[in-house]
Short mmCIF file of C-alpha atoms in Angstrom, two decimals:
data_model
loop_
_atom_site.label_atom_id
_atom_site.label_comp_id
_atom_site.label_asym_id
_atom_site.label_seq_id
_atom_site.Cartn_x
_atom_site.Cartn_y
_atom_site.Cartn_z
CA MET E 21 10.41 19.24 9.37
CA THR E 22 8.10 21.15 7.18
CA GLU E 23 6.78 20.30 3.72
CA MET E 24 7.00 23.65 1.91
CA GLN E 25 7.47 23.63 -1.66
CA GLU E 26 7.45 26.15 -4.62
CA TRP E 27 4.30 26.37 -6.92
CA PRO E 28 4.12 28.23 -10.23
CA ASP E 29 2.68 31.80 -10.30
CA GLY E 30 -0.94 31.85 -9.96
CA THR E 31 -1.32 28.43 -8.24
CA GLN E 32 0.24 28.93 -4.84
CA THR E 33 -3.26 28.95 -3.15
CA LEU E 34 -4.26 25.82 -5.02
CA GLY E 35 -0.86 24.20 -4.14
CA ARG E 36 -1.11 25.01 -0.52
CA GLY E 37 -4.66 23.48 -0.41
CA LEU E 38 -3.46 20.31 -2.15
CA SER E 39 -0.49 20.11 0.27
CA LEU E 40 -2.83 20.53 3.22
CA LEU E 41 -5.00 17.63 1.84
CA GLN E 42 -2.01 15.27 1.46
CA ALA E 43 -1.09 16.29 5.18
CA VAL E 44 -4.30 15.42 6.51
CA GLY E 45 -4.12 12.08 4.67
CA LYS E 46 -0.74 11.35 6.18
CA GLY E 47 -2.21 11.87 9.76
CA TYR E 48 -1.58 15.45 10.61
CA ARG E 49 -4.91 16.15 11.64
CA ASN E 50 -5.11 19.10 13.97
CA LEU E 51 -4.16 22.83 13.46
CA SER E 52 -0.87 22.77 15.44
CA ALA E 53 0.30 19.65 13.70
CA LEU E 54 -0.49 21.00 10.22
CA VAL E 55 1.16 24.34 11.01
CA ALA E 56 4.44 22.54 11.98
CA HIS E 57 4.37 20.05 9.11
CA LEU E 58 3.55 22.61 6.25
CA GLY E 59 5.41 25.58 7.53
CA TYR E 60 2.48 27.90 6.79
CA THR E 61 1.46 30.57 9.42
CA ARG E 62 -1.29 29.64 11.66
CA SER E 63 -3.68 32.01 10.10
CA THR E 64 -3.11 30.76 6.43
CA THR E 65 -3.43 27.29 7.63
CA GLN E 66 -6.74 27.85 9.48
CA ARG E 67 -8.08 29.73 6.52
CA LEU E 68 -7.20 26.97 3.85
CA ALA E 69 -8.48 24.34 6.31
CA ALA E 70 -12.03 26.24 6.77
CA ALA E 71 -12.29 26.67 2.86
CA LEU E 72 -11.76 23.04 2.33
CA VAL E 73 -14.22 21.98 5.03
CA GLN E 74 -16.91 24.39 3.50
CA ALA E 75 -16.32 22.75 0.16
CA GLY E 76 -16.42 19.29 1.49
CA TRP E 77 -12.76 18.17 0.90
CA LEU E 78 -12.25 18.16 4.58
CA ARG E 79 -14.54 17.56 7.63
CA GLN E 80 -13.89 18.95 11.24
CA THR E 81 -14.83 17.04 14.26
CA PRO E 82 -16.13 18.66 17.55
CA GLU E 83 -12.66 18.11 18.70
CA ASP E 84 -11.27 20.29 16.10
CA THR E 85 -9.72 17.40 14.38
CA TYR E 86 -9.67 17.44 10.44
CA LEU E 87 -10.37 14.24 8.44
CA LEU E 88 -10.77 13.69 4.71
CA GLY E 89 -14.31 14.85 3.56
CA ALA E 90 -17.09 13.13 1.47
CA ARG E 91 -15.92 14.97 -1.88
CA PHE E 92 -12.21 13.77 -1.49
CA LEU E 93 -13.47 10.15 -0.77
CA GLU E 94 -15.79 10.06 -3.58
CA LEU E 95 -12.95 11.34 -5.98
CA ALA E 96 -10.59 8.66 -4.55
CA GLN E 97 -13.03 5.76 -5.08
CA LYS E 98 -13.54 7.14 -8.37
CA ALA E 99 -9.91 6.87 -9.00
CA LEU E 100 -9.60 3.53 -7.81
CA ASP E 101 -12.55 2.39 -10.02
CA ASP E 102 -11.01 3.81 -13.12
CA ASN E 103 -7.73 2.06 -12.67
CA PRO E 104 -7.57 -0.58 -15.41
CA LEU E 105 -5.47 -2.86 -13.15
CA THR E 106 -8.26 -3.24 -10.66
CA GLU E 107 -10.54 -4.17 -13.42
CA LEU E 108 -8.19 -6.74 -15.06
CA ALA E 109 -7.39 -8.05 -11.75
CA ARG E 110 -10.80 -8.49 -10.10
CA PRO E 111 -11.85 -11.74 -11.81
CA VAL E 112 -8.73 -13.57 -10.93
CA LEU E 113 -9.08 -12.23 -7.21
CA LEU E 114 -12.52 -13.53 -7.03
CA GLU E 115 -11.22 -17.05 -8.37
CA LEU E 116 -8.49 -17.06 -5.83
CA GLY E 117 -10.85 -16.19 -3.05
CA GLU E 118 -13.27 -18.98 -4.17
CA ALA E 119 -10.32 -21.46 -4.32
CA THR E 120 -8.60 -20.62 -1.00
CA LEU E 121 -11.59 -19.30 1.13
CA ASP E 122 -9.11 -16.57 2.47
CA THR E 123 -8.92 -12.80 2.10
CA VAL E 124 -7.43 -11.62 -1.12
CA HIS E 125 -5.61 -8.20 -1.74
CA LEU E 126 -4.52 -6.12 -4.63
CA ALA E 127 -1.95 -3.46 -3.80
CA ILE E 128 0.37 -0.87 -5.47
CA ARG E 129 3.21 1.20 -4.13
CA ALA E 130 2.62 4.76 -3.11
CA HIS E 131 5.75 6.60 -2.39
CA ASP E 132 7.19 4.73 0.87
CA GLU E 133 4.02 2.87 1.54
CA VAL E 134 1.56 0.16 0.20
CA LEU E 135 -1.92 1.28 -1.13
CA TYR E 136 -4.72 -1.40 -0.96
CA LEU E 137 -6.65 -1.12 -4.33
CA ASP E 138 -8.91 -4.07 -4.04
CA LYS E 139 -10.07 -6.66 -1.39
CA VAL E 140 -11.94 -9.83 -1.52
CA ASP E 141 -13.30 -10.77 1.82
CA GLY E 142 -12.58 -14.47 3.00
CA ARG E 143 -15.36 -16.89 3.94
CA ARG E 144 -14.00 -18.00 7.46
CA GLY E 145 -15.72 -15.36 9.53
CA LEU E 146 -12.71 -13.27 10.04
CA GLU E 147 -12.54 -9.33 10.02
CA MET E 148 -9.31 -8.16 8.75
CA ARG E 149 -8.28 -4.59 9.40
CA SER E 150 -7.25 -4.10 5.73
CA ARG E 151 -9.31 -1.92 3.63
CA ILE E 152 -9.44 -0.47 0.04
CA GLY E 153 -7.61 2.85 0.17
CA GLN E 154 -5.58 1.97 3.24
CA LYS E 155 -1.94 2.63 3.30
CA MET E 156 0.57 0.48 5.23
CA PRO E 157 4.14 0.12 5.77
CA LEU E 158 5.91 -1.46 2.63
CA ALA E 159 8.70 -3.20 4.53
CA LEU E 160 6.24 -5.08 7.02
CA THR E 161 3.42 -6.16 4.69
CA GLY E 162 3.24 -9.06 2.52
CA VAL E 163 2.06 -7.22 -0.64
CA GLY E 164 4.54 -4.48 0.33
CA ARG E 165 7.60 -6.69 0.28
CA ALA E 166 6.31 -8.29 -2.94
CA LEU E 167 6.46 -4.85 -4.55
CA LEU E 168 10.21 -4.69 -3.37
CA LEU E 169 11.48 -7.84 -4.80
CA ASP E 170 13.42 -6.27 -7.66
CA GLY E 171 14.76 -3.66 -5.21
CA GLU E 172 18.59 -3.40 -3.94
CA GLU E 173 19.56 -3.86 -0.33
CA LYS E 174 20.18 0.09 0.08
CA GLU E 175 16.57 0.72 -0.69
CA TRP E 176 15.33 -2.22 1.62
CA LYS E 177 17.36 -0.77 4.58
CA ARG E 178 15.86 2.58 4.01
CA LEU E 179 12.21 1.35 3.98
CA TYR E 180 12.95 -1.00 6.94
CA SER E 181 14.11 1.93 9.09
CA LEU E 182 10.66 3.76 8.30
CA SER E 183 8.69 0.85 9.59
CA LYS E 184 10.61 -0.37 12.74
CA GLU E 185 12.17 1.60 15.67
CA GLY E 186 15.81 0.38 15.61
CA LYS E 187 17.61 -1.83 13.29
CA ALA E 188 18.24 -5.02 15.39
CA GLN E 189 16.12 -7.26 13.28
CA PHE E 190 17.18 -5.97 9.70
CA SER E 191 19.88 -8.86 9.23
CA SER E 192 17.04 -11.54 9.79
CA TRP E 193 14.53 -9.41 7.69
CA LEU E 194 17.18 -8.90 4.91
CA GLU E 195 18.03 -12.71 4.88
CA ARG E 196 14.31 -13.51 4.32
CA MET E 197 14.11 -10.81 1.58
CA LYS E 198 16.87 -12.28 -0.31
CA THR E 199 15.23 -15.85 -0.22
CA TYR E 200 12.02 -14.59 -1.19
CA GLN E 201 13.78 -12.57 -4.13
CA GLN E 202 15.08 -15.86 -5.53
CA LYS E 203 11.44 -17.63 -5.19
CA GLY E 204 9.49 -14.91 -6.61
CA TYR E 205 6.95 -14.48 -3.45
CA VAL E 206 6.82 -13.39 -0.05
CA PHE E 207 5.61 -14.79 3.24
CA ASP E 208 4.19 -12.55 5.90
CA LEU E 209 4.63 -14.56 8.99
CA GLU E 210 2.82 -12.23 11.38
CA ASP E 211 5.27 -9.61 10.61
CA ASN E 212 2.55 -6.83 10.17
CA GLU E 213 -0.36 -7.86 12.20
CA ILE E 214 -0.08 -10.63 15.07
CA GLY E 215 -2.11 -13.71 14.27
CA ILE E 216 -2.34 -12.91 10.40
CA CYS E 217 -0.02 -14.64 7.82
CA CYS E 218 -0.04 -14.26 3.96
CA ILE E 219 1.48 -15.30 0.71
CA ALA E 220 2.10 -12.46 -1.71
CA ALA E 221 3.55 -12.25 -5.17
CA PRO E 222 4.37 -9.25 -7.60
CA LEU E 223 2.47 -8.11 -10.83
CA ARG E 224 4.57 -7.30 -13.78
CA ASP E 225 3.89 -5.04 -16.83
CA LYS E 226 4.93 -5.63 -20.39
CA GLN E 227 8.39 -4.44 -19.60
CA GLY E 228 8.83 -6.89 -16.72
CA GLN E 229 8.65 -4.24 -14.11
CA ILE E 230 6.81 -4.97 -10.80
CA ILE E 231 3.84 -2.58 -10.71
CA ALA E 232 1.52 -4.23 -8.14
CA ALA E 233 1.05 -7.15 -5.88
CA ILE E 234 -1.49 -9.67 -4.72
CA SER E 235 -1.67 -11.55 -1.44
CA VAL E 236 -3.78 -14.40 0.26
CA ALA E 237 -4.29 -13.85 4.01
CA SER E 238 -5.78 -15.49 6.78
CA ALA E 239 -5.38 -16.10 10.71
CA THR E 240 -2.55 -18.41 11.53
CA PRO E 241 -4.83 -21.45 12.24
CA TYR E 242 -5.88 -21.31 8.77
CA LEU E 243 -2.44 -20.56 7.27
CA SER E 244 0.21 -22.90 8.66
CA LYS E 245 3.60 -22.82 7.19
CA GLU E 246 2.77 -25.98 5.33
CA ARG E 247 -0.29 -24.51 3.81
CA MET E 248 1.78 -21.46 2.78
CA GLU E 249 4.10 -23.53 0.92
CA ASP E 250 1.25 -25.39 -0.80
CA LEU E 251 -0.64 -22.20 -1.69
CA ALA E 252 2.59 -20.08 -2.84
CA PRO E 253 2.43 -21.51 -6.52
CA VAL E 254 -1.17 -20.95 -6.72
CA VAL E 255 -0.62 -17.20 -5.60
CA VAL E 256 2.11 -16.97 -8.28
CA HIS E 257 -0.07 -18.37 -10.96
CA ALA E 258 -2.70 -15.95 -10.25
CA ALA E 259 -0.17 -13.20 -10.25
CA GLU E 260 1.21 -14.31 -13.64
CA THR E 261 -2.31 -14.63 -15.05
CA ILE E 262 -2.87 -10.83 -14.21
CA SER E 263 0.45 -9.88 -15.31
CA LYS E 264 -0.20 -11.55 -18.81
CA LYS E 265 -3.32 -9.55 -19.26
CA MET E 266 -1.26 -6.45 -19.03
CA GLY E 267 1.24 -7.74 -21.59
CA TRP E 268 3.88 -9.39 -19.40
CA ARG E 269 5.60 -12.62 -20.88
CA GLU E 270 7.69 -14.73 -18.57
CA THR E 271 10.98 -14.18 -20.56
CA GLU E 272 10.65 -10.47 -19.84
CA ARG E 273 11.01 -10.59 -16.16
CA HIS E 274 13.14 -7.62 -14.84
CA VAL E 275 16.33 -8.36 -13.10
CA ALA E 276 17.53 -5.67 -10.62
#
């Protein structure tokens, strides 16, 4: 399957370059994979990649693998820094991290994935693989499922199919989502990473729409089911505090 698309007159080269950057970001990182994904000729793809490498938007390894370059990463970080949500949420995330000693995340939806905007490292000496700017499956992560709490079963099933091979476990996943939808928060019970659990809750804007989510995560010895139940109201309260900064009022909660 290719990702060819039409661009306005005079912008085709720019559009192709942007598409190539997006493809590298999605994991198509050698010339053959990029050609197959984008649908451009090999010579066109190679020429575009070389120009982006020269300009610093991509970098090329000795093994001829393409990775996002320093200029792209600087721009991406600037975009994250300029996001008002990050600035509004940061004090609450720090307070939540101080109170729990666990890792705290802030994330938004990016198409069919969850994108981490901010992270407060825990104080238990644990190293978690999550990082700012990283994308993960919506249907498996705690913050990802918190972003989906206003969704419908058809959309949940589609996103689940992107995250799992086969659908044998969808019925149990669906029952959990229905429960979480009623409660207004999500438990990640080692669904995304063995040995890691989390509690996640959505953030809402002034229209009551879910626009982001936060989570508290730690290793299972520190996050027993009992402690997760105790922390759930704390995480929900933190999420509501941030939501109110964005104009949300409890009576404005959106119902799907």
